[in-house]
Short mmCIF file of C-alpha atoms in Angstrom, two decimals:
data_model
loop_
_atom_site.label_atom_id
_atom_site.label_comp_id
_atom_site.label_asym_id
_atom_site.label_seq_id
_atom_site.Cartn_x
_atom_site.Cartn_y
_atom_site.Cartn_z
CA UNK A 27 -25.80 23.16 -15.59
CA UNK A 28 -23.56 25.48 -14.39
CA UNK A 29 -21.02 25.14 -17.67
CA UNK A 30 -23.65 26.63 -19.57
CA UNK A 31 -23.52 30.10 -18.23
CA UNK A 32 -20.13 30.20 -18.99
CA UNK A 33 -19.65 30.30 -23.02
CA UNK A 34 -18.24 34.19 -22.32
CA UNK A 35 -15.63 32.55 -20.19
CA UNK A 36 -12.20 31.87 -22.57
CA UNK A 37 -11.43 27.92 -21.97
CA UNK A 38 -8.11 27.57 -19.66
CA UNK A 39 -5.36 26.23 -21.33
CA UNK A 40 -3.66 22.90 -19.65
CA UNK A 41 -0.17 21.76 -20.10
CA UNK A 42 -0.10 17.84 -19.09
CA UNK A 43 3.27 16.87 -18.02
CA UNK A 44 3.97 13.19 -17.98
CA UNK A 45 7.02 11.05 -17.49
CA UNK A 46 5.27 7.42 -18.70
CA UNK A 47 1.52 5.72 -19.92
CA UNK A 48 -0.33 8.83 -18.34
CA UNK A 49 -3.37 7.39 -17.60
CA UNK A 50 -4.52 10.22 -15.09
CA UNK A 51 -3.57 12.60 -18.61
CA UNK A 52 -5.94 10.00 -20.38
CA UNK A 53 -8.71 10.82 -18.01
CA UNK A 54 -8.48 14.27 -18.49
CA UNK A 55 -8.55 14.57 -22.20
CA UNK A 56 -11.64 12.56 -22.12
CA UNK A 57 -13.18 14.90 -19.67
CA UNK A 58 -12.16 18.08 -21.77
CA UNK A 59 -13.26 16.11 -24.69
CA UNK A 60 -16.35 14.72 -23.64
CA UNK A 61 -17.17 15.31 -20.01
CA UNK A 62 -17.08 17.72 -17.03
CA UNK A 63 -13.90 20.10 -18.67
CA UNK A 64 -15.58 20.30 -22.11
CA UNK A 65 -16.44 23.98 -21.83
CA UNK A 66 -14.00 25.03 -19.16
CA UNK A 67 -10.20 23.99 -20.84
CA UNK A 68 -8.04 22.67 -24.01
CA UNK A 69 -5.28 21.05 -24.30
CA UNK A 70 -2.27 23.65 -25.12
CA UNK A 71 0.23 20.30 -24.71
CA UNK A 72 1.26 16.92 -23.20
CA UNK A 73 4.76 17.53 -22.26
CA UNK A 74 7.26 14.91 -21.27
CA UNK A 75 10.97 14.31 -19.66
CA UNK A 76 11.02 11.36 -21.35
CA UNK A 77 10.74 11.44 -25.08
CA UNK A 78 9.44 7.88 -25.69
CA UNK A 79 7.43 7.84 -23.14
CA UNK A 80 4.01 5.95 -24.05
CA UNK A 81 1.40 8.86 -22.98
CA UNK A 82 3.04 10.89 -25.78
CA UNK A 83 1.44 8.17 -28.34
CA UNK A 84 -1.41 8.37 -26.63
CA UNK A 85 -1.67 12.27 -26.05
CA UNK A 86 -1.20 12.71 -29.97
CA UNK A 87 -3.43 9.91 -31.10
CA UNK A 88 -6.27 11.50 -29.20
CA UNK A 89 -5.93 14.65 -31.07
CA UNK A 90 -3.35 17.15 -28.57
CA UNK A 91 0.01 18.60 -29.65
CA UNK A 92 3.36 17.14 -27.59
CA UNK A 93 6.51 18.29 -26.90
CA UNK A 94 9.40 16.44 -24.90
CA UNK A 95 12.86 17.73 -23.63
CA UNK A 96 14.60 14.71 -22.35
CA UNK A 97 15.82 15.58 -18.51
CA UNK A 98 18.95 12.50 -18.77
CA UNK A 99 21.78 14.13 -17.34
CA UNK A 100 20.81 17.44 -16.96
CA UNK A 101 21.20 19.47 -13.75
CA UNK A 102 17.63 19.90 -12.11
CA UNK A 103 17.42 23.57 -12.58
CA UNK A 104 19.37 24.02 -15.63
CA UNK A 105 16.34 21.65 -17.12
CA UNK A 106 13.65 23.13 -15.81
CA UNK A 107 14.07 26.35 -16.96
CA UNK A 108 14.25 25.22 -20.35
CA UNK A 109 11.00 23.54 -19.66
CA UNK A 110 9.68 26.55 -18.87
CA UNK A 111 10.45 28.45 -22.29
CA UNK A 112 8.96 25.51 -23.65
CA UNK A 113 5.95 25.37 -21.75
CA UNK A 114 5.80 28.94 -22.45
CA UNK A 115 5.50 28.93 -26.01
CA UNK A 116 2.03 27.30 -25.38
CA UNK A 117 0.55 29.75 -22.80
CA UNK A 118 -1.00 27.49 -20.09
CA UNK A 119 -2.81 28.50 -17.82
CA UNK A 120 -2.68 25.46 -15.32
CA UNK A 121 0.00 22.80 -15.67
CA UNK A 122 -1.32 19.20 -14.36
CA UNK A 123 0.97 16.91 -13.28
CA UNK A 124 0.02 13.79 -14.47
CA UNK A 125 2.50 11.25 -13.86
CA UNK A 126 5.62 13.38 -13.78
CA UNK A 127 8.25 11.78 -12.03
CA UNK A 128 10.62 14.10 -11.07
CA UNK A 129 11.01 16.81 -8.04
CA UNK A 130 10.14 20.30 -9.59
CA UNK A 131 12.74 22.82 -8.56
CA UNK A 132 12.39 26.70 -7.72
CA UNK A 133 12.68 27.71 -10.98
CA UNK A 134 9.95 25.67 -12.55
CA UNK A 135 7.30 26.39 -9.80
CA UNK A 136 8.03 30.39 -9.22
CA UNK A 137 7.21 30.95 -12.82
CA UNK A 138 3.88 28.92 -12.97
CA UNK A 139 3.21 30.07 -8.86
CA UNK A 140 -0.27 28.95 -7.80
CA UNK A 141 -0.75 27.40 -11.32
CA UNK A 142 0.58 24.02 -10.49
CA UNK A 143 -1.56 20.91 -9.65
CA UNK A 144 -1.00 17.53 -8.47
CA UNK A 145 -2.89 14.58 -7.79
CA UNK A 146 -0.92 11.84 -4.94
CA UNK A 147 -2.38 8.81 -4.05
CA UNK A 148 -2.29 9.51 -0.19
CA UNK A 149 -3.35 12.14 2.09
CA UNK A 150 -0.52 14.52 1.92
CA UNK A 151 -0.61 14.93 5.84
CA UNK A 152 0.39 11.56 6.58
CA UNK A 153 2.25 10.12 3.36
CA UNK A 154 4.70 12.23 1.29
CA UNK A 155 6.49 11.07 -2.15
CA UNK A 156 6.57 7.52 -3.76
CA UNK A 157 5.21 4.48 -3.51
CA UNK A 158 1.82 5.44 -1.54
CA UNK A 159 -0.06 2.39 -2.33
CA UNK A 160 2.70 0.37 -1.29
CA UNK A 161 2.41 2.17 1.82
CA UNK A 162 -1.32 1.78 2.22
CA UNK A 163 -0.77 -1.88 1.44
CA UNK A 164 1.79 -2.54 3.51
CA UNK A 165 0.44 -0.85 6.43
CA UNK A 166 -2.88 -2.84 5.64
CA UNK A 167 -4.87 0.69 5.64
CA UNK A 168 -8.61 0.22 5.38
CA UNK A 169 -8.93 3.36 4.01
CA UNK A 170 -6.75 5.56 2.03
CA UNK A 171 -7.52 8.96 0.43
CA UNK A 172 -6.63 10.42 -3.27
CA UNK A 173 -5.29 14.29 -2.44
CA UNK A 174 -5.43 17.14 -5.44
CA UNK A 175 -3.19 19.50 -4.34
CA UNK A 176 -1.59 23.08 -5.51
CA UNK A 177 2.53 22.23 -6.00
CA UNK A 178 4.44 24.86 -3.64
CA UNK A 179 8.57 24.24 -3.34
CA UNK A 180 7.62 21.29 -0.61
CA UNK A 181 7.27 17.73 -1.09
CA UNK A 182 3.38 17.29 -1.55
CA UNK A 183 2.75 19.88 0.96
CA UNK A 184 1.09 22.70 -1.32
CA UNK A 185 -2.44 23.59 0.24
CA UNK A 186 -5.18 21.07 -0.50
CA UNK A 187 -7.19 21.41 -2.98
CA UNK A 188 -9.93 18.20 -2.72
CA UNK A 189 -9.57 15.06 -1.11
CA UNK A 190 -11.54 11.26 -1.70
CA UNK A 191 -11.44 8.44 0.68
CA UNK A 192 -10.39 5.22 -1.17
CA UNK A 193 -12.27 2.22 0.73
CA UNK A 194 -9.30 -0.66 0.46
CA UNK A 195 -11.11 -3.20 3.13
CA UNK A 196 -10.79 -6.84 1.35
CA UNK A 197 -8.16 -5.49 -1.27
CA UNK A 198 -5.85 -8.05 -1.10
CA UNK A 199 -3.24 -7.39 -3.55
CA UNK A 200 -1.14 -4.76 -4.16
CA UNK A 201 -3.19 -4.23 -8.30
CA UNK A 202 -6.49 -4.22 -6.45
CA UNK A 203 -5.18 -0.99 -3.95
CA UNK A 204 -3.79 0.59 -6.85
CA UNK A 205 -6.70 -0.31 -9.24
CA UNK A 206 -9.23 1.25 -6.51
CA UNK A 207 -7.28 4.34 -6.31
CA UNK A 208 -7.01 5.36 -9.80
CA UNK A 209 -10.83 4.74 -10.37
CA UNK A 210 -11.21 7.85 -8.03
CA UNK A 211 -7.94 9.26 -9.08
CA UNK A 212 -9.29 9.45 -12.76
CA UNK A 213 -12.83 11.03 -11.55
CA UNK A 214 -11.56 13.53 -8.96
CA UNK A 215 -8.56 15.02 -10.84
CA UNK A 216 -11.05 16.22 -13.72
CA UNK A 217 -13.65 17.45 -11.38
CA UNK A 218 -11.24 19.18 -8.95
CA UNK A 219 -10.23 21.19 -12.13
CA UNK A 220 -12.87 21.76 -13.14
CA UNK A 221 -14.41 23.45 -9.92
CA UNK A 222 -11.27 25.20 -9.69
CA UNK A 223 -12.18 26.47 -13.00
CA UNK A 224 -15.81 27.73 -12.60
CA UNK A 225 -14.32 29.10 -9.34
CA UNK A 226 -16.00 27.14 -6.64
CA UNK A 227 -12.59 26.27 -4.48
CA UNK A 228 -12.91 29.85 -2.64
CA UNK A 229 -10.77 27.87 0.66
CA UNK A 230 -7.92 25.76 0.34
CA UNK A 231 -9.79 22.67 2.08
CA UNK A 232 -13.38 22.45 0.48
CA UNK A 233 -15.60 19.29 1.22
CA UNK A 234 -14.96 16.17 -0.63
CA UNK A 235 -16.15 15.50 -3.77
CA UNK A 236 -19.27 13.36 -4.00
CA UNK A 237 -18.29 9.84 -5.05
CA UNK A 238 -18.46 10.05 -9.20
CA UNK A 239 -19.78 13.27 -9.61
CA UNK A 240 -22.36 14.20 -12.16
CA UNK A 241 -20.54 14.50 -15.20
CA UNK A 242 -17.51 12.49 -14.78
CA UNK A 243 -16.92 8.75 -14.88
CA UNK A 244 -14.96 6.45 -13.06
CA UNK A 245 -12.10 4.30 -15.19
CA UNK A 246 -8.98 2.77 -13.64
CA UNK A 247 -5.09 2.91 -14.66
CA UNK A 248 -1.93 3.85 -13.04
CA UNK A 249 -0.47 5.52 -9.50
CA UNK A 250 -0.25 9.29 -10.21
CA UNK A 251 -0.44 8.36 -14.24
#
């Protein structure tokens, strides 16, 4: 295995950000616990807008420090650059979205540039923002795809990192579109990072993942959780 050859290599150093459950923040834990990240990250923090949000539980009963800053009220930049001097106390070297519900601003991306991931549950190119299994639904899509992308100062339009095809023919409820997605939500985000780790992503566009790559396992939870 490729991990193997890399015990000189110092483990990168994730800050999860999460605004509820974080299922997607569950996923990876697991994987840098147990599974494709194990030798490749750790958990500097799961970091939330929302102080009672339930991932925080979660994050700390599986073992990873928390912090929260609630964003009520606050002016978007003003907040974020207190996130960042929190952030920064932890010295990430990748933040992962996971869940985080609100619009990054200037501030918060141009001090983590190039650093910034995020899974959506679309391709980027034809479905920007919220409610993109609604949208597949809706539209009565037989196929959708799952999109890891770098965060730039768009909307979901930072280059592409991987990309998984979702087949949704006979899913006939709104729960079975969204419980197909995160299965390969929860797979790809870990192995995506983990690529991007051992530095396999040399272009911005590589090939799609294989379905449940060696290493990783499928389980299902929440859009973009």
């Amino acid at each position: 295995m490729q991990e193997t050859g890399n015990h000189s290599i110092r483990k990168q150093r994730l800050a999860i950000l999460l605004s509820g459950r974080g299922s997607n923040m569950v996923a990876l834990v697991q994987a840098v616990q147990q599974g494709v990240l194990q030798n490749l990250a750790e958990v500097a923090v799961v970091f939330s807008n929302k102080p009672d949000a339930p991932g925080l539980e979660t994050a700390a009963a599986m073992g990873c420090p928390t912090a929260s800053l609630s964003s009520q009220g606050r002016k978007r930049t003003e907040f974020d650059a207190e996130v960042v001097e929190v952030l920064g106390q932890y010295q990430p070297d990748y933040v992962v979205l996971a869940g985080y519900m609100r619009i990054l601003s200037p501030t918060f991306i141009r001090a983590f540039a190039g650093r910034i991931l995020n899974i959506h549950p679309a391709d980027t190119h034809q479905h920007q923002g919220l409610h993109a299994y609604e949208w597949a639904f809706e539209n009565q899509l037989p196929e959708t795809k799952i999109t890891v992308h770098l965060v730039d100062e768009g909307l979901d339009t930072g280059p592409i990192l991987a990309q998984h095809p979702v087949d949704l023919q006979g899913a006939d409820t709104l729960g079975e579109v969204e419980r197909r997605g995160l299965a390969v939500e929860h797979f790809l985000y870990a192995d995506t990072l983990a690529r991007l780790i051992r530095g396999e992503l040399s272009t911005p566009t590589p090939e799609p993942l294989l379905p449940f790559a060696a290493g990783s396992s499928p389980h299902g939870e929440a859009a973009g959780g």
